[in-house]
Coordinates of C-alpha atoms in Angstrom, one line a residue:
Chain A
M1 CA -3.9 -39.0 0.2
N2 CA -6.3 -36.2 -0.4
K3 CA -3.6 -33.8 0.7
L4 CA -1.0 -35.1 -1.7
K5 CA -3.4 -34.6 -4.5
A6 CA -4.1 -31.0 -3.7
R7 CA -0.4 -30.3 -3.6
V8 CA 0.1 -31.9 -7.0
I9 CA -2.8 -30.1 -8.6
L10 CA -1.7 -26.8 -7.2
S11 CA 1.9 -27.3 -8.5
M12 CA 0.5 -28.4 -11.9
I13 CA -1.4 -25.1 -12.1
I14 CA 1.1 -22.6 -10.7
V15 CA 4.2 -23.8 -12.4
P16 CA 2.9 -23.5 -16.0
L17 CA 1.4 -20.1 -15.0
G18 CA 4.8 -19.1 -13.8
L19 CA 6.4 -20.2 -17.0
I20 CA 3.8 -18.2 -19.0
I21 CA 4.3 -15.1 -17.0
A22 CA 8.1 -15.4 -17.2
A23 CA 8.0 -15.8 -21.0
I24 CA 5.6 -13.0 -21.8
P25 CA 7.0 -9.4 -21.7
E26 CA 5.5 -7.2 -19.1
N27 CA 2.7 -4.8 -19.9
K28 CA 4.5 -1.6 -19.7
T29 CA 2.0 0.6 -21.5
K30 CA 1.3 2.7 -18.4
Q31 CA 4.8 3.0 -17.0
Y32 CA 6.9 4.0 -20.0
K33 CA 6.7 5.6 -23.4
L34 CA 3.2 6.3 -24.7
D35 CA 2.4 5.3 -28.2
S36 CA 0.6 7.8 -30.5
Q37 CA -2.8 6.4 -29.9
Q38 CA -2.4 6.8 -26.1
M39 CA -1.1 10.3 -26.6
L40 CA -4.1 11.1 -28.8
N41 CA -6.4 9.8 -26.2
E42 CA -4.8 11.9 -23.4
M43 CA -4.9 15.0 -25.6
V44 CA -8.5 14.5 -26.4
E45 CA -9.3 14.1 -22.7
G46 CA -7.4 17.3 -22.0
N47 CA -6.8 16.3 -18.4
Q48 CA -3.4 18.1 -18.5
F49 CA -5.0 21.5 -18.1
I50 CA -5.2 23.2 -14.8
V51 CA -7.4 26.2 -14.3
P52 CA -5.8 29.4 -13.1
D53 CA -7.9 29.5 -9.9
E54 CA -6.4 26.2 -8.8
V55 CA -2.9 27.4 -9.4
A56 CA -3.6 30.8 -7.7
H57 CA -5.1 28.9 -4.8
M58 CA -2.0 26.8 -4.4
L59 CA 0.3 29.8 -4.8
V60 CA -1.6 31.7 -2.0
Q61 CA -1.5 28.6 0.2
K62 CA 2.3 28.4 -0.6
D63 CA 1.7 24.7 -1.5
P64 CA 5.1 23.2 -1.6
S65 CA 4.0 20.6 -4.2
L66 CA 3.5 23.2 -6.9
Q67 CA 6.3 23.9 -9.3
L68 CA 5.5 26.5 -12.0
I69 CA 7.7 26.2 -15.1
D70 CA 7.9 29.1 -17.5
V71 CA 8.6 27.7 -21.0
R72 CA 9.0 31.1 -22.7
S73 CA 12.4 32.6 -23.5
A74 CA 14.7 33.9 -20.8
D75 CA 14.0 37.5 -21.9
E76 CA 10.3 37.2 -21.5
F77 CA 10.8 35.4 -18.2
D78 CA 12.9 38.3 -16.9
K79 CA 10.2 40.8 -17.8
F80 CA 7.5 39.0 -16.0
H81 CA 6.9 35.6 -14.5
L82 CA 4.6 34.1 -11.9
P83 CA 5.9 33.9 -8.3
G84 CA 8.1 30.9 -7.7
A85 CA 8.4 29.9 -11.4
I86 CA 11.5 28.5 -12.9
N87 CA 12.5 29.1 -16.5
I88 CA 13.0 26.2 -18.9
P89 CA 12.7 27.6 -22.4
L90 CA 10.8 25.2 -24.6
N91 CA 13.9 24.4 -26.8
S92 CA 15.8 23.1 -23.8
I93 CA 13.0 21.2 -22.2
L94 CA 14.6 17.8 -23.1
A95 CA 18.1 18.9 -22.0
E96 CA 19.7 16.6 -19.5
E97 CA 20.1 19.4 -16.9
W98 CA 16.3 19.8 -16.6
E99 CA 15.4 16.1 -16.6
D100 CA 15.3 15.9 -12.8
Y101 CA 12.7 18.7 -12.9
V102 CA 10.4 17.4 -15.6
N103 CA 10.7 13.6 -14.8
Q104 CA 9.9 13.3 -11.1
D105 CA 7.1 12.1 -8.9
V106 CA 7.2 14.6 -6.0
K107 CA 5.9 17.9 -7.3
M108 CA 3.2 18.9 -9.6
N109 CA 4.7 20.7 -12.5
V110 CA 2.6 23.3 -14.3
F111 CA 3.9 24.6 -17.7
Y112 CA 2.9 28.0 -18.9
S113 CA 3.6 30.4 -21.7
N114 CA 1.7 33.4 -22.9
G115 CA -1.0 31.3 -24.6
V116 CA -1.4 27.6 -24.2
T117 CA 0.6 26.4 -27.2
K118 CA 4.1 26.3 -25.9
G119 CA 3.0 25.0 -22.5
N120 CA 1.0 22.3 -24.1
E121 CA 3.9 21.4 -26.4
A122 CA 6.2 21.0 -23.4
W123 CA 3.6 18.8 -21.8
M124 CA 3.3 16.7 -25.0
L125 CA 7.0 16.2 -25.3
T126 CA 7.4 15.1 -21.7
R127 CA 4.2 13.0 -21.6
K128 CA 5.3 11.1 -24.7
L129 CA 8.3 10.0 -22.7
G130 CA 6.0 8.7 -20.1
Y131 CA 6.8 11.4 -17.5
E132 CA 4.1 12.0 -14.9
N133 CA 2.9 15.0 -12.9
N134 CA 3.2 17.5 -15.6
Y135 CA 0.3 19.9 -16.3
V136 CA -0.4 23.0 -18.4
L137 CA -1.8 26.2 -17.1
Q138 CA -5.2 26.6 -18.8
G139 CA -5.2 29.5 -21.2
G140 CA -1.7 30.6 -20.3
L141 CA -0.6 33.9 -18.9
N142 CA -3.1 35.8 -21.0
Y143 CA -6.0 34.0 -19.4
W144 CA -4.3 34.3 -16.1
A145 CA -4.2 38.1 -16.5
E146 CA -7.8 38.1 -17.4
T147 CA -9.0 36.0 -14.5
I148 CA -6.7 36.4 -11.6
M149 CA -5.1 39.8 -12.2
N150 CA -8.0 41.7 -13.6
P151 CA -11.1 39.7 -12.8
E152 CA -14.3 40.9 -14.2
A153 CA -16.8 41.8 -11.6
P154 CA -19.9 39.7 -11.8
K155 CA -23.4 41.1 -11.9
N156 CA -25.3 41.4 -8.7
T157 CA -27.7 38.7 -9.9
V158 CA -25.2 35.9 -10.1
A159 CA -25.1 32.9 -7.8
D160 CA -23.1 33.1 -4.6
D161 CA -20.4 30.8 -5.8
E162 CA -19.7 33.1 -8.7
L163 CA -19.3 35.9 -6.3
A164 CA -17.1 33.9 -4.0
K165 CA -14.9 33.0 -7.0
Y166 CA -14.6 36.7 -7.9
N167 CA -13.7 37.6 -4.4
F168 CA -11.1 34.9 -4.3
R169 CA -9.6 36.1 -7.6
M170 CA -9.4 39.7 -6.4
A171 CA -7.7 38.6 -3.2
A172 CA -5.4 36.2 -5.0
G173 CA -4.6 38.8 -7.6
N174 CA -3.7 41.3 -4.9
A175 CA -1.7 38.8 -3.0
L176 CA 0.2 37.7 -6.0
G177 CA 1.4 41.1 -7.1
G178 CA -1.4 43.4 -8.0
G179 CA -3.8 43.8 -10.8
K180 CA -1.7 46.0 -13.1
L181 CA -0.6 43.4 -15.7
Q182 CA -2.2 43.8 -19.0
A183 CA -2.8 40.8 -21.2
S184 CA 0.1 40.7 -23.6
N185 CA -0.6 40.1 -27.2
T186 CA 2.6 38.3 -28.2
S187 CA 0.9 35.0 -28.6
T188 CA -1.6 34.6 -31.4
N189 CA -2.7 31.3 -30.3
T190 CA -4.9 32.2 -27.4
K191 CA -8.3 31.0 -28.0
K192 CA -10.9 33.5 -27.0
K193 CA -13.5 31.0 -25.9
K194 CA -13.5 30.1 -22.3
P195 CA -11.6 26.9 -21.6
I196 CA -13.6 24.1 -20.2
I197 CA -13.0 23.3 -16.6
K198 CA -12.3 19.6 -16.1
K199 CA -11.8 17.6 -13.0
R200 CA -8.5 15.8 -13.0
P201 CA -8.7 12.2 -12.0
K202 CA -6.6 11.4 -9.0
K203 CA -3.7 9.3 -10.0
K204 CA -1.9 8.7 -6.9
R205 CA -0.7 5.4 -5.6
A206 CA -3.0 3.9 -3.0
A207 CA -2.1 4.6 0.6
G208 CA -1.6 1.5 2.7
G209 CA 0.5 -0.3 5.1
C210 CA 0.0 -1.2 8.7
Chain B
M1 CA -9.6 -0.3 -14.6
G2 CA -8.2 -1.3 -11.2
P3 CA -7.6 -0.5 -8.5
F4 CA -11.2 0.6 -8.4
V5 CA -10.9 3.2 -5.6
I6 CA -8.0 5.0 -7.3
T7 CA -9.6 5.1 -10.7
E8 CA -12.7 6.3 -9.0
I9 CA -14.9 3.5 -10.1
I10 CA -16.0 3.2 -6.4
S11 CA -16.1 6.0 -3.8
E12 CA -14.1 6.2 -0.6
N13 CA -17.1 5.1 1.5
T14 CA -17.8 2.1 -0.7
N15 CA -14.1 1.3 -0.2
F16 CA -14.6 1.2 3.5
L17 CA -17.6 -1.0 3.2
L18 CA -15.7 -3.4 0.9
A19 CA -12.8 -3.4 3.3
F20 CA -15.3 -4.8 5.8
V21 CA -16.3 -7.5 3.3
I22 CA -12.7 -8.3 2.5
G23 CA -12.0 -8.5 6.2
I24 CA -14.8 -11.1 6.6
G25 CA -13.3 -13.2 3.8
F26 CA -9.8 -12.8 5.4
G27 CA -11.0 -13.9 8.8
F28 CA -13.1 -16.7 7.5
V29 CA -10.2 -18.2 5.4
L30 CA -7.7 -17.8 8.3
E31 CA -10.0 -19.5 10.7
S32 CA -11.0 -22.4 8.5
S33 CA -7.4 -23.0 7.5
G34 CA -6.6 -23.5 11.2
F35 CA -4.8 -20.2 11.9
S36 CA -6.8 -19.7 15.0
S37 CA -4.6 -22.3 16.8
S38 CA -1.3 -21.1 18.2
R39 CA 0.0 -24.6 18.5
K40 CA -0.7 -25.1 14.8
L41 CA 1.0 -21.9 14.0
A42 CA 4.1 -22.6 16.1
G43 CA 4.2 -26.1 14.7
M44 CA 5.8 -24.8 11.6
F45 CA 8.9 -23.9 13.5
Y46 CA 9.3 -27.5 14.8
G47 CA 8.3 -29.2 11.6
Y48 CA 5.3 -31.0 13.0
D49 CA 2.7 -28.9 11.2
T50 CA 3.7 -26.9 8.1
T51 CA 0.1 -25.6 7.4
V52 CA 1.3 -22.0 7.8
L53 CA 4.0 -22.3 5.3
K54 CA 1.7 -23.9 2.7
V55 CA -1.1 -21.4 3.2
F56 CA 1.2 -18.4 3.3
F57 CA 3.1 -19.2 0.2
T58 CA 0.1 -20.5 -1.7
A59 CA -1.7 -17.2 -0.9
A60 CA 1.2 -15.0 -1.8
I61 CA 1.7 -16.8 -5.1
T62 CA -2.0 -16.8 -6.0
A63 CA -2.2 -13.1 -5.4
M64 CA 1.0 -12.4 -7.2
L65 CA 0.1 -14.4 -10.3
G66 CA -3.3 -12.7 -10.2
L67 CA -1.7 -9.3 -10.1
L68 CA 0.7 -10.1 -12.9
F69 CA -1.9 -11.6 -15.2
F70 CA -4.4 -8.8 -14.5
S71 CA -1.7 -6.3 -15.4
L72 CA -1.0 -8.2 -18.6
F73 CA -4.6 -8.0 -19.5
G74 CA -4.7 -4.3 -18.7
W75 CA -7.2 -4.8 -15.8
I76 CA -5.0 -3.3 -13.1
D77 CA -2.3 -0.6 -13.2
L78 CA 0.4 -2.0 -11.0
S79 CA 2.0 1.5 -10.7
L80 CA -1.0 2.5 -8.6
I81 CA -1.0 -0.2 -6.0
Y82 CA 0.6 0.4 -2.6
I83 CA 4.1 -1.0 -2.2
N84 CA 5.7 -0.9 1.2
P85 CA 8.6 1.5 1.2
T86 CA 11.9 -0.1 2.1
F87 CA 13.8 1.3 5.1
L88 CA 16.5 -1.3 5.4
W89 CA 17.4 -1.2 9.1
S90 CA 13.9 -0.8 10.5
T91 CA 12.6 -3.6 8.3
I92 CA 15.4 -6.0 9.4
I93 CA 15.2 -5.1 13.1
G94 CA 11.4 -5.0 13.1
G95 CA 11.4 -8.4 11.4
V96 CA 13.8 -9.9 14.1
I97 CA 11.6 -8.5 16.9
M98 CA 8.5 -9.9 15.2
G99 CA 10.1 -13.3 14.8
A100 CA 10.8 -13.4 18.5
G101 CA 7.3 -12.3 19.3
F102 CA 6.0 -15.0 17.0
I103 CA 7.8 -17.9 18.6
I104 CA 7.1 -16.7 22.1
G105 CA 3.5 -15.6 21.7
G106 CA 2.4 -18.1 19.0
F107 CA 0.4 -15.7 17.0
C108 CA 0.8 -12.8 14.6
P109 CA -1.6 -9.9 14.8
G110 CA -4.1 -11.1 12.1
T111 CA -4.2 -14.6 13.4
A112 CA -4.6 -13.4 17.0
F113 CA -7.7 -11.5 16.1
C114 CA -9.0 -14.5 14.3
A115 CA -8.4 -16.7 17.3
L116 CA -10.0 -14.1 19.6
S117 CA -13.1 -14.2 17.5
I118 CA -13.7 -17.9 18.4
G119 CA -12.9 -17.4 22.1
K120 CA -9.2 -18.2 22.5
I121 CA -8.2 -16.4 25.7
D122 CA -4.5 -16.7 25.0
A123 CA -5.2 -14.7 21.8
L124 CA -6.9 -12.0 24.0
A125 CA -3.7 -11.9 26.0
F126 CA -1.6 -11.6 22.9
V127 CA -3.8 -8.7 21.6
G128 CA -3.4 -7.0 25.0
G129 CA 0.3 -7.4 24.5
L130 CA 0.1 -5.9 21.0
F131 CA -1.6 -2.8 22.4
I132 CA 1.2 -2.4 25.0
G133 CA 3.9 -2.9 22.3
I134 CA 2.4 -0.4 19.9
F135 CA 1.8 2.1 22.6
A136 CA 5.5 1.7 23.7
F137 CA 6.4 2.4 20.1
T138 CA 4.3 5.5 19.7
E139 CA 5.4 6.9 23.0
G140 CA 9.0 6.1 22.5
Y141 CA 9.0 7.3 19.0
P142 CA 11.4 10.2 19.5
L143 CA 14.1 7.8 20.7
I144 CA 13.8 5.5 17.7
E145 CA 12.8 7.9 15.0
E146 CA 16.3 7.9 13.6
L147 CA 16.4 4.2 13.3
Y148 CA 12.9 4.1 11.9
K149 CA 13.8 6.4 9.0
A150 CA 17.4 5.2 8.4
E151 CA 18.6 3.7 5.1
Y152 CA 15.6 4.7 2.9
L153 CA 15.7 2.8 -0.4
G154 CA 12.5 4.2 -1.9
I155 CA 9.8 1.7 -3.0
P156 CA 11.8 -0.8 -5.0
T157 CA 10.3 -4.2 -6.0
I158 CA 12.5 -7.2 -5.4
N159 CA 12.8 -8.0 -9.1
E160 CA 14.1 -4.5 -9.8
S161 CA 16.7 -4.9 -7.0
L162 CA 17.8 -8.2 -8.5
G163 CA 17.7 -7.0 -12.0
L164 CA 15.1 -9.5 -13.2
S165 CA 11.8 -9.1 -14.9
R166 CA 8.7 -9.6 -12.7
G167 CA 7.7 -12.7 -14.5
V168 CA 11.1 -14.4 -14.2
F169 CA 11.2 -13.6 -10.5
A170 CA 7.6 -15.0 -10.1
L171 CA 8.7 -18.2 -11.7
I172 CA 11.7 -18.6 -9.4
L173 CA 9.4 -17.9 -6.4
I174 CA 7.0 -20.6 -7.6
V175 CA 9.7 -23.2 -8.0
V176 CA 11.1 -22.4 -4.6
A177 CA 7.6 -22.7 -3.0
V178 CA 6.8 -26.0 -4.7
A179 CA 10.1 -27.4 -3.4
M180 CA 9.2 -26.1 0.0
F181 CA 5.8 -27.8 -0.1
W182 CA 7.5 -31.1 -0.8
I183 CA 10.0 -30.6 2.0
G184 CA 7.1 -29.6 4.3
E185 CA 5.2 -32.8 3.6
W186 CA 8.3 -34.8 4.3
A187 CA 8.9 -33.0 7.6
E188 CA 5.4 -33.6 8.7
K189 CA 5.9 -37.3 8.2
K190 CA 9.2 -37.2 10.0
F191 CA 8.0 -35.3 13.1
P192 CA 4.4 -36.6 13.5
R193 CA 2.2 -35.0 16.2
E194 CA -0.9 -36.2 17.8
E195 CA -4.1 -34.2 17.2
Y196 CA -4.7 -31.2 19.3
Chain C
M1 CA -3.1 -41.8 8.6
N2 CA -6.3 -41.8 10.6
T3 CA -5.5 -38.6 12.4
Q4 CA -4.6 -36.9 9.2
K5 CA -8.0 -37.8 7.7
D6 CA -9.7 -36.2 10.7
K7 CA -7.7 -33.1 10.4
S8 CA -8.5 -32.6 6.7
K9 CA -12.1 -32.8 7.6
K10 CA -11.7 -30.4 10.5
Y11 CA -9.7 -27.7 8.7
L12 CA -9.6 -26.7 5.1
N13 CA -6.9 -28.3 3.0
P14 CA -4.0 -25.8 3.3
Y15 CA -3.5 -25.4 -0.4
V16 CA -7.2 -24.7 -0.9
G17 CA -7.1 -22.3 2.0
G18 CA -4.0 -20.7 0.5
V19 CA -5.7 -20.1 -2.9
L20 CA -8.7 -18.7 -1.2
L21 CA -6.6 -16.4 1.0
G22 CA -4.7 -15.3 -2.2
L23 CA -8.0 -14.5 -3.9
V24 CA -9.1 -12.3 -0.9
L25 CA -5.7 -10.6 -1.1
L26 CA -6.1 -10.1 -4.9
A27 CA -9.5 -8.6 -4.3
A28 CA -8.0 -6.1 -1.8
Y29 CA -5.5 -5.0 -4.4
M30 CA -8.1 -4.9 -7.2
I31 CA -10.6 -2.9 -5.2
S32 CA -8.5 -0.8 -2.9
G33 CA -5.0 -0.9 -4.4
R34 CA -3.6 -2.2 -1.2
G35 CA -2.9 -5.4 0.6
L36 CA -4.3 -6.9 3.8
G37 CA -3.1 -5.8 7.2
A38 CA -3.7 -6.1 10.9
S39 CA -1.5 -4.2 13.3
G40 CA -2.3 -0.9 11.7
A41 CA -5.9 -1.2 13.0
L42 CA -4.6 -1.4 16.5
K43 CA -2.4 1.6 15.9
S44 CA -5.4 3.6 14.8
A45 CA -7.3 2.6 17.9
I46 CA -4.3 3.7 20.1
V47 CA -4.0 7.1 18.3
A48 CA -7.7 7.6 18.6
S49 CA -7.7 6.9 22.3
V50 CA -4.7 9.1 23.0
E51 CA -6.3 11.9 21.0
T52 CA -9.4 11.6 23.2
V53 CA -7.8 10.9 26.6
A54 CA -4.9 13.3 26.4
P55 CA -5.4 15.7 23.5
S56 CA -2.6 18.0 24.6
H57 CA -0.1 15.1 24.6
A58 CA -1.3 14.1 21.2
E59 CA -0.6 17.6 19.9
N60 CA 2.9 17.6 21.3
A61 CA 4.4 14.1 21.0
A62 CA 6.2 13.5 17.8
F63 CA 4.5 10.4 16.7
Y64 CA 0.9 11.6 17.0
K65 CA 1.8 14.9 15.3
E66 CA 3.3 13.0 12.3
Y67 CA 0.3 10.7 12.2
A68 CA -2.2 13.6 12.2
E69 CA -0.2 15.3 9.4
T70 CA -0.2 12.2 7.2
H71 CA -3.7 11.0 7.9
S72 CA -6.8 13.1 7.4
G73 CA -10.0 12.5 9.3
S74 CA -10.6 10.4 12.4
P75 CA -7.9 7.7 12.9
L76 CA -10.7 5.2 13.3
K77 CA -12.1 5.9 9.9
S78 CA -9.3 3.8 8.3
W79 CA -9.4 0.9 5.8
L80 CA -7.7 -1.4 8.2
V81 CA -10.1 -0.7 11.1
F82 CA -13.0 -1.8 8.9
E83 CA -11.1 -4.7 7.6
M84 CA -10.2 -5.9 11.1
L85 CA -13.9 -5.7 12.2
G86 CA -14.6 -7.9 9.2
V87 CA -11.9 -10.4 10.4
L88 CA -13.6 -10.7 13.8
I89 CA -16.9 -11.5 12.1
G90 CA -15.4 -13.8 9.5
G91 CA -13.4 -15.8 12.0
F92 CA -16.5 -16.1 14.2
L93 CA -18.6 -17.3 11.3
S94 CA -16.1 -19.9 10.3
G95 CA -15.7 -21.0 14.0
A96 CA -19.4 -21.2 14.4
L97 CA -19.9 -23.3 11.2
A98 CA -17.2 -25.7 12.3
G99 CA -18.3 -25.9 15.9
R100 CA -15.1 -24.4 17.3
L101 CA -16.5 -21.6 19.3
K102 CA -15.3 -22.1 22.9
W103 CA -13.7 -20.0 25.6
K104 CA -10.3 -21.6 26.2
V105 CA -6.7 -21.1 26.8
E106 CA -4.9 -23.3 24.2
H107 CA -1.6 -24.5 25.5
N108 CA 0.8 -27.4 25.4
P109 CA -0.2 -29.8 28.2
K110 CA 3.3 -29.6 29.6
I111 CA 2.9 -25.9 30.6
T112 CA 0.2 -24.3 32.7
S113 CA -2.3 -21.9 31.2
K114 CA -0.8 -19.1 33.4
T115 CA 2.6 -19.6 31.7
R116 CA 0.9 -19.6 28.3
I117 CA -0.9 -16.3 29.1
V118 CA 2.3 -14.6 30.3
F119 CA 4.2 -15.7 27.2
A120 CA 1.3 -14.6 25.0
V121 CA 1.4 -11.1 26.4
L122 CA 5.2 -11.0 26.1
G123 CA 5.0 -12.2 22.5
G124 CA 2.3 -9.6 21.8
I125 CA 4.4 -6.8 23.2
L126 CA 7.3 -7.8 21.0
F127 CA 5.2 -8.3 17.9
G128 CA 3.4 -5.0 18.4
F129 CA 6.6 -3.1 18.7
G130 CA 8.3 -4.9 15.9
A131 CA 5.3 -4.5 13.5
Q132 CA 5.5 -0.7 14.1
L133 CA 9.2 -0.5 13.5
G134 CA 9.0 -2.8 10.5
R135 CA 6.0 -0.9 9.0
G136 CA 3.7 -3.9 9.0
C137 CA 3.2 -7.3 10.4
T138 CA 3.1 -10.7 8.8
S139 CA -0.1 -9.9 6.8
G140 CA 0.6 -6.2 6.1
S141 CA 4.3 -6.4 5.2
A142 CA 5.3 -10.0 4.5
L143 CA 2.2 -11.5 2.8
S144 CA 1.0 -8.4 1.0
G145 CA 4.6 -7.4 0.3
M146 CA 5.3 -10.7 -1.3
A147 CA 2.3 -10.5 -3.5
S148 CA 3.2 -7.1 -4.7
L149 CA 6.9 -8.1 -5.1
S150 CA 7.9 -5.4 -2.7
L151 CA 11.5 -5.7 -1.5
S152 CA 10.6 -4.8 2.0
G153 CA 8.0 -7.6 2.0
F154 CA 10.6 -10.2 1.2
I155 CA 13.0 -8.8 3.8
S156 CA 10.4 -8.9 6.6
M157 CA 9.3 -12.3 5.6
A158 CA 12.8 -13.7 5.7
F159 CA 13.6 -12.0 9.1
I160 CA 10.3 -12.9 10.8
F161 CA 10.4 -16.6 9.9
G162 CA 14.2 -16.8 10.0
T163 CA 14.3 -15.4 13.6
A164 CA 11.4 -17.6 14.7
F165 CA 13.2 -20.7 13.3
M166 CA 16.4 -19.8 15.0
L167 CA 14.8 -19.1 18.4
A168 CA 12.5 -22.2 18.1
Y169 CA 15.0 -24.3 20.0
F170 CA 15.1 -22.1 23.0
F171 CA 11.4 -21.9 23.4
R172 CA 10.7 -25.6 22.6
K173 CA 9.3 -26.2 26.0
L174 CA 6.4 -23.9 25.2
W175 CA 5.2 -25.9 22.2
I176 CA 6.5 -29.5 22.2

């Protein structure tokens, strides 16, 4: 009779729990639209920024998961853009034709403009809708020009890794179309202080299966 | 918060260590529930011992309810857990082949390992067979690759496919399982077996 | 009734066992974000041995190439391999505590142990092949898949148990 009891007890526990879980709406905070507080938290964390070195590295490696998105106007895009970038001007970022680009989970989108403002605005708009995998190029094209195109030679006394970084930037700059570009001054929003480099948490689904 | 390894609360290596600990728990529970006996396992298909059905469904429901409630409390992000991708044909045909293997061999891979650990020689034979079967698959892969990757449906969850919320589907599953437990007890009384 | 009482002493009550198994599975999801599995550990072992014994074959054959592309590091350094080592130890501990450690071929008295072994190997071959094709066995696909509400988990569960029920009649001599 012991057996019967266990079955009854189990049923008496799981059926009410099932009723509760069926009656309560799902916790969708992570999957769908973000509320203002969550947006604020994400903005304060600043995890959306990607340093130019990382992008340059991916470009040199021809990493297929990278998708650069230029959010400046079409004119500016025609004058200069990063290799492989597509142009989605900020005012059409929410247009239906681009939705497949900005709301997807295959590639890593990196928004950029001259400074960070427009890129970051594009990120905020899409992030608020709960879209994943969108990032912003740290410092925008201006900072890109400073670091990748015209890297500043470090002094002889610096640590090896600084030197290695410089060498990489020189090589990447050359590989990606030469160190001729001057930092343009069209954007007034570029902050002069060096952006802080942050490690992005990995947010991929766990691997598994047999 | 969870899953801990994704949110980097624990490191990759700690994850491996904990996999070992989880495995110990898995093996211990399987063995002490009687899954190390092929005759007990096969008994389900003849109605004389429905232990497998009870353990299997109770476990799936316990874990499912745990995940749903943890998600509700914000303890785990369900969009970060692994969900098996659905490739319709290979899942169906693979399932049919596994079903045949189950009734012929009397084990499934997990239970065979568990039975092997307490010295069942038939389990050793089954594990040997598993090696041959998997090797046949890896070697014959070019021939079956097309079938293996056909009809990819992404990683849908069953409630999405049925257009239900997770909670409602969970409730339906629970009701079905409880009904099955009652039928199982009835079947065991109807087809009694001696102890083995 | 008497035999039932003995059995409940011998093995855990199935519902208690089920809840415990569910908690182990829940822990796997909470810690590692994935469910339990079994057959994948054997696949890792096979890939590792092929890479050691016949490295040139491993570089050319389609399956091993895909495996190497999608998995980094040694194939043996996988979650499932560690988990399955744990299963061997966990099963052994439980068997030792309950006094069930014994070398034996368990079979229906109506068949010989030789027959049992032959069918066990045969069943293993089918199960191993099917688990690869279906991307997971009863634990990896059906049990974990059901807990995570994965569509493929429910499909595999239905077809594994459905087929076994349908074929049960033809193989009844093996078991009853």
